[in-house]
Amino acid sequence: MGGIECYEGNLATDTEKDKPAVDTLMSRCEAVARACDQQQLFDTDEIILSAGGSAIFDLVVPGLKISLERPVRGVLRSGCYITHDHGVYQRHLAKVQEREHLQESLQAALEVWTMVQSVPEPGLALLTCGKRDISYDLTTANLSQGTRA
């Protein structure tokens, strides 16, 4: 297999800037794929064009559908290794649902429960599970910086 891959996830802002930013990225990927194809750098029967990210995947899909000298397979790599930052993605996925006229989109596949070990002051709860145990959601990253939910 051979091809080109990119990651658009860092471009997601939940604003009108998302589409132009993704279009620019995917145009660059297409240009690179075309240049590689013209120079016969792909030594495969099928060329893979892949992008990954869960926040604005609907904007990426059209850029995965290009024609080259050989067949092109577009591969969308949504989601993280095991989980994703569902608190942050809820807002992004609401935009996907709006743009695509969907009733629902990606859903969290994992829910973690833990026990409250201590509540030393109002607004602060210490749990028996932490980021070494389960990593963290980006929305809780602010907690470690002194901001409390």
PDB file of C-alpha atoms in Angstrom:
ATOM      1  CA  MET A   1       0.000   0.000   0.000  1.00  0.00           C
ATOM      2  CA  GLY A   2       1.030   3.565  -0.556  1.00  0.00           C
ATOM      3  CA  GLY A   3      -0.575   6.947  -0.342  1.00  0.00           C
ATOM      4  CA  ILE A   4      -0.908  10.269   1.415  1.00  0.00           C
ATOM      5  CA  GLU A   5      -2.336  10.950   4.848  1.00  0.00           C
ATOM      6  CA  CYS A   6      -3.140  14.095   6.796  1.00  0.00           C
ATOM      7  CA  TYR A   7      -4.803  15.218  10.016  1.00  0.00           C
ATOM      8  CA  GLU A   8      -7.332  18.036  10.036  1.00  0.00           C
ATOM      9  CA  GLY A   9      -8.445  17.833  13.670  1.00  0.00           C
ATOM     10  CA  ASN A  10      -6.404  20.810  14.822  1.00  0.00           C
ATOM     11  CA  LEU A  11      -8.222  23.016  12.308  1.00  0.00           C
ATOM     12  CA  ALA A  12     -11.600  22.644  14.042  1.00  0.00           C
ATOM     13  CA  THR A  13     -12.860  25.908  15.534  1.00  0.00           C
ATOM     14  CA  ASP A  14     -16.668  25.543  15.297  1.00  0.00           C
ATOM     15  CA  THR A  15     -16.756  28.638  13.109  1.00  0.00           C
ATOM     16  CA  GLU A  16     -17.103  29.534   9.447  1.00  0.00           C
ATOM     17  CA  LYS A  17     -13.287  29.191   9.223  1.00  0.00           C
ATOM     18  CA  ASP A  18     -13.463  25.386   9.377  1.00  0.00           C
ATOM     19  CA  LYS A  19     -14.506  24.719   5.786  1.00  0.00           C
ATOM     20  CA  PRO A  20     -11.949  27.011   4.092  1.00  0.00           C
ATOM     21  CA  ALA A  21      -9.169  25.635   6.319  1.00  0.00           C
ATOM     22  CA  VAL A  22     -10.088  22.016   5.536  1.00  0.00           C
ATOM     23  CA  ASP A  23     -10.501  22.795   1.836  1.00  0.00           C
ATOM     24  CA  THR A  24      -6.984  24.288   1.783  1.00  0.00           C
ATOM     25  CA  LEU A  25      -5.522  21.253   3.568  1.00  0.00           C
ATOM     26  CA  MET A  26      -7.286  18.766   1.314  1.00  0.00           C
ATOM     27  CA  SER A  27      -6.248  20.729  -1.799  1.00  0.00           C
ATOM     28  CA  ARG A  28      -2.625  20.465  -0.655  1.00  0.00           C
ATOM     29  CA  CYS A  29      -3.037  16.726  -0.087  1.00  0.00           C
ATOM     30  CA  GLU A  30      -4.539  16.334  -3.543  1.00  0.00           C
ATOM     31  CA  ALA A  31      -1.665  18.325  -5.094  1.00  0.00           C
ATOM     32  CA  VAL A  32       0.903  16.129  -3.342  1.00  0.00           C
ATOM     33  CA  ALA A  33      -0.937  12.965  -4.389  1.00  0.00           C
ATOM     34  CA  ARG A  34      -1.118  14.177  -8.008  1.00  0.00           C
ATOM     35  CA  ALA A  35       2.593  15.071  -8.043  1.00  0.00           C
ATOM     36  CA  CYS A  36       3.522  11.673  -6.603  1.00  0.00           C
ATOM     37  CA  ASP A  37       1.242   9.951  -9.081  1.00  0.00           C
ATOM     38  CA  GLN A  38       2.714  11.858 -12.048  1.00  0.00           C
ATOM     39  CA  GLN A  39       6.231  10.956 -10.928  1.00  0.00           C
ATOM     40  CA  GLN A  40       5.102   7.321 -10.486  1.00  0.00           C
ATOM     41  CA  LEU A  41       6.190   7.290  -6.843  1.00  0.00           C
ATOM     42  CA  PHE A  42       3.326   4.999  -5.812  1.00  0.00           C
ATOM     43  CA  ASP A  43       4.314   1.372  -6.255  1.00  0.00           C
ATOM     44  CA  THR A  44       0.840  -0.028  -5.623  1.00  0.00           C
ATOM     45  CA  ASP A  45      -2.288  -0.948  -7.561  1.00  0.00           C
ATOM     46  CA  GLU A  46      -4.400   1.320  -5.349  1.00  0.00           C
ATOM     47  CA  ILE A  47      -3.510   4.681  -3.778  1.00  0.00           C
ATOM     48  CA  ILE A  48      -4.691   5.480  -0.263  1.00  0.00           C
ATOM     49  CA  LEU A  49      -5.715   9.055   0.558  1.00  0.00           C
ATOM     50  CA  SER A  50      -6.424   9.312   4.265  1.00  0.00           C
ATOM     51  CA  ALA A  51      -7.417  11.982   6.763  1.00  0.00           C
ATOM     52  CA  GLY A  52      -8.142  11.653  10.450  1.00  0.00           C
ATOM     53  CA  GLY A  53     -10.012  13.518  13.105  1.00  0.00           C
ATOM     54  CA  SER A  54     -13.503  13.380  14.543  1.00  0.00           C
ATOM     55  CA  ALA A  55     -14.509  17.015  14.873  1.00  0.00           C
ATOM     56  CA  ILE A  56     -15.002  18.014  11.230  1.00  0.00           C
ATOM     57  CA  PHE A  57     -14.869  14.727   9.375  1.00  0.00           C
ATOM     58  CA  ASP A  58     -17.820  15.704   7.186  1.00  0.00           C
ATOM     59  CA  LEU A  59     -15.763  18.532   5.690  1.00  0.00           C
ATOM     60  CA  VAL A  60     -12.888  16.152   4.881  1.00  0.00           C
ATOM     61  CA  VAL A  61     -14.814  13.471   2.999  1.00  0.00           C
ATOM     62  CA  PRO A  62     -15.193  15.375  -0.305  1.00  0.00           C
ATOM     63  CA  GLY A  63     -11.406  15.843  -0.418  1.00  0.00           C
ATOM     64  CA  LEU A  64     -10.880  12.080  -0.208  1.00  0.00           C
ATOM     65  CA  LYS A  65     -12.667  11.555  -3.527  1.00  0.00           C
ATOM     66  CA  ILE A  66     -10.073  12.304  -6.193  1.00  0.00           C
ATOM     67  CA  SER A  67      -9.182  10.575  -9.454  1.00  0.00           C
ATOM     68  CA  LEU A  68      -5.618   9.614 -10.316  1.00  0.00           C
ATOM     69  CA  GLU A  69      -4.026   7.230 -12.826  1.00  0.00           C
ATOM     70  CA  ARG A  70      -4.681   4.372 -10.404  1.00  0.00           C
ATOM     71  CA  PRO A  71      -7.745   3.774  -8.248  1.00  0.00           C
ATOM     72  CA  VAL A  72      -7.861   5.912  -5.101  1.00  0.00           C
ATOM     73  CA  ARG A  73      -9.318   4.682  -1.830  1.00  0.00           C
ATOM     74  CA  GLY A  74     -10.350   7.439   0.578  1.00  0.00           C
ATOM     75  CA  VAL A  75      -9.959   6.400   4.212  1.00  0.00           C
ATOM     76  CA  LEU A  76     -11.424   8.462   7.038  1.00  0.00           C
ATOM     77  CA  ARG A  77      -9.692   7.790  10.380  1.00  0.00           C
ATOM     78  CA  SER A  78     -12.116   9.251  12.916  1.00  0.00           C
ATOM     79  CA  GLY A  79     -11.683   8.797  16.633  1.00  0.00           C
ATOM     80  CA  CYS A  80      -8.748   8.394  18.940  1.00  0.00           C
ATOM     81  CA  TYR A  81      -6.938   5.250  19.958  1.00  0.00           C
ATOM     82  CA  ILE A  82      -9.564   4.022  22.425  1.00  0.00           C
ATOM     83  CA  THR A  83     -11.578   7.054  23.472  1.00  0.00           C
ATOM     84  CA  HIS A  84     -11.869  10.685  22.540  1.00  0.00           C
ATOM     85  CA  ASP A  85     -12.545  13.874  24.413  1.00  0.00           C
ATOM     86  CA  HIS A  86     -16.305  13.590  24.327  1.00  0.00           C
ATOM     87  CA  GLY A  87     -16.954  16.798  26.243  1.00  0.00           C
ATOM     88  CA  VAL A  88     -15.124  18.811  23.586  1.00  0.00           C
ATOM     89  CA  TYR A  89     -16.462  16.779  20.683  1.00  0.00           C
ATOM     90  CA  GLN A  90     -20.113  17.260  21.688  1.00  0.00           C
ATOM     91  CA  ARG A  91     -19.902  20.848  20.444  1.00  0.00           C
ATOM     92  CA  HIS A  92     -18.073  19.880  17.231  1.00  0.00           C
ATOM     93  CA  LEU A  93     -20.441  17.016  16.476  1.00  0.00           C
ATOM     94  CA  ALA A  94     -23.462  19.268  16.922  1.00  0.00           C
ATOM     95  CA  LYS A  95     -22.058  21.314  14.019  1.00  0.00           C
ATOM     96  CA  VAL A  96     -21.591  18.147  11.931  1.00  0.00           C
ATOM     97  CA  GLN A  97     -25.208  17.199  12.624  1.00  0.00           C
ATOM     98  CA  GLU A  98     -26.340  20.691  11.619  1.00  0.00           C
ATOM     99  CA  ARG A  99     -24.286  20.750   8.391  1.00  0.00           C
ATOM    100  CA  GLU A 100     -25.311  17.231   7.361  1.00  0.00           C
ATOM    101  CA  HIS A 101     -28.919  17.398   8.619  1.00  0.00           C
ATOM    102  CA  LEU A 102     -28.416  14.383  10.894  1.00  0.00           C
ATOM    103  CA  GLN A 103     -30.431  13.340  13.920  1.00  0.00           C
ATOM    104  CA  GLU A 104     -27.231  12.182  15.629  1.00  0.00           C
ATOM    105  CA  SER A 105     -23.545  11.674  14.945  1.00  0.00           C
ATOM    106  CA  LEU A 106     -20.688   9.959  16.750  1.00  0.00           C
ATOM    107  CA  GLN A 107     -21.446   8.869  20.292  1.00  0.00           C
ATOM    108  CA  ALA A 108     -19.168   8.192  23.222  1.00  0.00           C
ATOM    109  CA  ALA A 109     -18.311   4.494  23.382  1.00  0.00           C
ATOM    110  CA  LEU A 110     -16.860   4.492  26.869  1.00  0.00           C
ATOM    111  CA  GLU A 111     -18.106   5.884  30.138  1.00  0.00           C
ATOM    112  CA  VAL A 112     -15.908   5.861  33.222  1.00  0.00           C
ATOM    113  CA  TRP A 113     -17.240   5.855  36.756  1.00  0.00           C
ATOM    114  CA  THR A 114     -15.131   6.552  39.811  1.00  0.00           C
ATOM    115  CA  MET A 115     -15.664   7.324  43.469  1.00  0.00           C
ATOM    116  CA  VAL A 116     -15.337  10.708  45.127  1.00  0.00           C
ATOM    117  CA  GLN A 117     -12.607  10.285  47.705  1.00  0.00           C
ATOM    118  CA  SER A 118     -12.818  13.730  49.248  1.00  0.00           C
ATOM    119  CA  VAL A 119     -14.494  17.111  48.883  1.00  0.00           C
ATOM    120  CA  PRO A 120     -12.006  19.365  50.698  1.00  0.00           C
ATOM    121  CA  GLU A 121     -13.726  22.594  49.632  1.00  0.00           C
ATOM    122  CA  PRO A 122     -16.758  23.690  47.584  1.00  0.00           C
ATOM    123  CA  GLY A 123     -16.275  23.048  43.876  1.00  0.00           C
ATOM    124  CA  LEU A 124     -13.333  20.667  44.348  1.00  0.00           C
ATOM    125  CA  ALA A 125     -13.734  16.874  44.372  1.00  0.00           C
ATOM    126  CA  LEU A 126     -10.829  14.438  44.569  1.00  0.00           C
ATOM    127  CA  LEU A 127     -11.510  11.152  42.787  1.00  0.00           C
ATOM    128  CA  THR A 128     -10.088   7.642  43.069  1.00  0.00           C
ATOM    129  CA  CYS A 129      -9.239   7.762  39.376  1.00  0.00           C
ATOM    130  CA  GLY A 130      -7.034  10.227  37.550  1.00  0.00           C
ATOM    131  CA  LYS A 131      -5.321  10.966  34.269  1.00  0.00           C
ATOM    132  CA  ARG A 132      -2.698   8.291  34.878  1.00  0.00           C
ATOM    133  CA  ASP A 133      -5.527   5.779  35.103  1.00  0.00           C
ATOM    134  CA  ILE A 134      -7.723   6.912  32.213  1.00  0.00           C
ATOM    135  CA  SER A 135      -6.097   9.970  30.623  1.00  0.00           C
ATOM    136  CA  TYR A 136      -8.494  12.916  30.540  1.00  0.00           C
ATOM    137  CA  ASP A 137     -11.023  14.804  28.531  1.00  0.00           C
ATOM    138  CA  LEU A 138      -9.846  18.153  27.204  1.00  0.00           C
ATOM    139  CA  THR A 139     -12.682  19.798  29.139  1.00  0.00           C
ATOM    140  CA  THR A 140     -11.081  18.608  32.384  1.00  0.00           C
ATOM    141  CA  ALA A 141      -7.639  19.823  31.369  1.00  0.00           C
ATOM    142  CA  ASN A 142      -8.581  23.222  32.784  1.00  0.00           C
ATOM    143  CA  LEU A 143      -9.060  21.636  36.203  1.00  0.00           C
ATOM    144  CA  SER A 144      -5.352  20.848  36.433  1.00  0.00           C
ATOM    145  CA  GLN A 145      -4.622  24.497  35.611  1.00  0.00           C
ATOM    146  CA  GLY A 146      -6.587  25.797  38.581  1.00  0.00           C
ATOM    147  CA  THR A 147      -9.967  26.303  36.937  1.00  0.00           C
ATOM    148  CA  ARG A 148     -12.766  24.433  38.646  1.00  0.00           C
ATOM    149  CA  ALA A 149     -15.906  23.084  37.026  1.00  0.00           C
TER     150      ALA A 149
END
